[in-house]
C-alpha positions in Angstrom: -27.9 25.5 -34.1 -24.3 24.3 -34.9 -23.4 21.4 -33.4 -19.7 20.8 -32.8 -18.3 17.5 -33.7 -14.9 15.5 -32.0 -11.9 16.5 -33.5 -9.1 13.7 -33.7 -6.9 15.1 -31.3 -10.1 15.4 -29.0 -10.9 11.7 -29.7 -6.9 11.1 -29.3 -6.7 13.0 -26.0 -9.5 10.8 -24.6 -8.4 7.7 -25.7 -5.0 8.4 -23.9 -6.8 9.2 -20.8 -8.6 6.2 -20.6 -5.9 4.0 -21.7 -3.8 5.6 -18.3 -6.5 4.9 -15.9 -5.1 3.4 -13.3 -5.6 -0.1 -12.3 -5.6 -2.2 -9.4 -2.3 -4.7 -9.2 0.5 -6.0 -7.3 2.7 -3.2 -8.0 0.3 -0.1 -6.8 -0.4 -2.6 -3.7 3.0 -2.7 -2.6 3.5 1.2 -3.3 0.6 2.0 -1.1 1.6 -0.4 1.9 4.8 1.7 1.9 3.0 4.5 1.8 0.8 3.1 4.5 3.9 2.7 6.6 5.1 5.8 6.2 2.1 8.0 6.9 2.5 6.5 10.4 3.4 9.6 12.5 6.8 8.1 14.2 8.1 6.7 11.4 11.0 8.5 9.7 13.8 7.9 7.1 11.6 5.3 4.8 13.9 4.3 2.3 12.3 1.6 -0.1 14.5 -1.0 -2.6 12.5 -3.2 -4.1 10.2 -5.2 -1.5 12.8 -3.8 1.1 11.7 -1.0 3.7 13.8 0.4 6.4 12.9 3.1 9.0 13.3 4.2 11.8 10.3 4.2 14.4 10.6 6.9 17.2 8.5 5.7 20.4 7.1 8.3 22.6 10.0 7.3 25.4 12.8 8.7 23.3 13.7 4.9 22.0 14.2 5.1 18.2 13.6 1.6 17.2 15.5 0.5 13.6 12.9 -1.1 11.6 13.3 -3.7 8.6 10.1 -4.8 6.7 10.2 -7.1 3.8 7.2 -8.1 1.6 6.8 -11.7 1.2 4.0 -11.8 -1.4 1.5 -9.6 -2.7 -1.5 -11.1 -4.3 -4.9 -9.9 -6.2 -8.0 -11.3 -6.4 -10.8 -10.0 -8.8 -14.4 -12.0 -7.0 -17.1 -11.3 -9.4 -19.3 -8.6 -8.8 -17.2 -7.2 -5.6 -14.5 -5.3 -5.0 -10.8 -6.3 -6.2 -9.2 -7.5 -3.3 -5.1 -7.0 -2.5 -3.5 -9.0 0.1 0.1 -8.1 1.6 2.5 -10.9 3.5 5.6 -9.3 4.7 8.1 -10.0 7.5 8.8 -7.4 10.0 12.1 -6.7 12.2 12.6 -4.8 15.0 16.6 -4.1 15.7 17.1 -7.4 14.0 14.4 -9.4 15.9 12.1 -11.0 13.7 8.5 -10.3 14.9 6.7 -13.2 14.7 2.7 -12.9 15.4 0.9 -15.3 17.7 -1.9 -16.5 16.2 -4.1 -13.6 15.1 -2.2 -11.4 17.8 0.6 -9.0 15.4 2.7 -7.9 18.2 3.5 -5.0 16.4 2.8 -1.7 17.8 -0.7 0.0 17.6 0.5 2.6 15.5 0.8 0.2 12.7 -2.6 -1.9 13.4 -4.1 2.0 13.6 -3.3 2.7 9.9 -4.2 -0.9 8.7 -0.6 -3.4 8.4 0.4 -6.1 10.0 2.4 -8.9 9.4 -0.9 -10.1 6.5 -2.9 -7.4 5.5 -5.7 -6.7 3.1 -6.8 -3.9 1.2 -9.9 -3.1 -1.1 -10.0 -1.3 -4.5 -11.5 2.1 -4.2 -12.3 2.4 -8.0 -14.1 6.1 -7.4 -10.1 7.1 -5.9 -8.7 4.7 -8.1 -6.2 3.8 -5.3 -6.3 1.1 -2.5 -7.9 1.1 0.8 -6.7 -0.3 3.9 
């Protein structure tokens, strides 16, 4: 029986594959709350610069609302021995209107709560998907 040994671009090949793996930090976090946002069925137009969203939002009464997100701070934490934890801080507008929560209360329409953002929002690590879950 012959047994077939690595070849260096085998052993290369892997070693680039492993060396792209994704990884969990601030910048993937951000990515996936904007894509968060915008798998929201009424929201159209996302345009993203920088930490800068703007849609619009169209309500089920024909009202397009213009939309303005912009995230505050985006942190990771790596506890020992659980998942790697992202949390999002960003300040929404509504036509201009600064939507402030009251205490734990958003304000911001279910649609949003539904596919996991607010005003702070968490996500986990999903290291099986390599990608983040809200």
């Amino acid at each position: 029986m012959r047994l077939l040994q690595p070849t260096v671009p085998l052993l290369a090949v892997l070693s680039l594959v492993v060396a792209c793996a994704v990884e969990p930090g601030e910048d993937n976090l951000k990515t996936s709350f904007v894509e968060q946002i915008e798998g929201v069925g009424s929201v159209d137009g996302l345009e993203r610069e920088g930490d800068a969203i703007r849609f619009i939002e169209r309500r089920a009464d024909g009202d397009d609302v213009s939309w303005r997100v912009t995230i505050d701070f985006a942190s990771i934490a790596r506890p020992g021995g659980a998942p790697v934890q992202g949390a999002i801080s960003a300040s929404w507008y509504a036509d201009g209107q600064l939507i402030e929560p009251i205490g734990t209360i958003s304000r911001l329409p279910n649609a949003f709560l539904e596919a996991g953002i607010a005003q702070e929002c968490y996500a986990l690590w999903d290291e099986n998907a390599a990608a983040w879950d809200w």
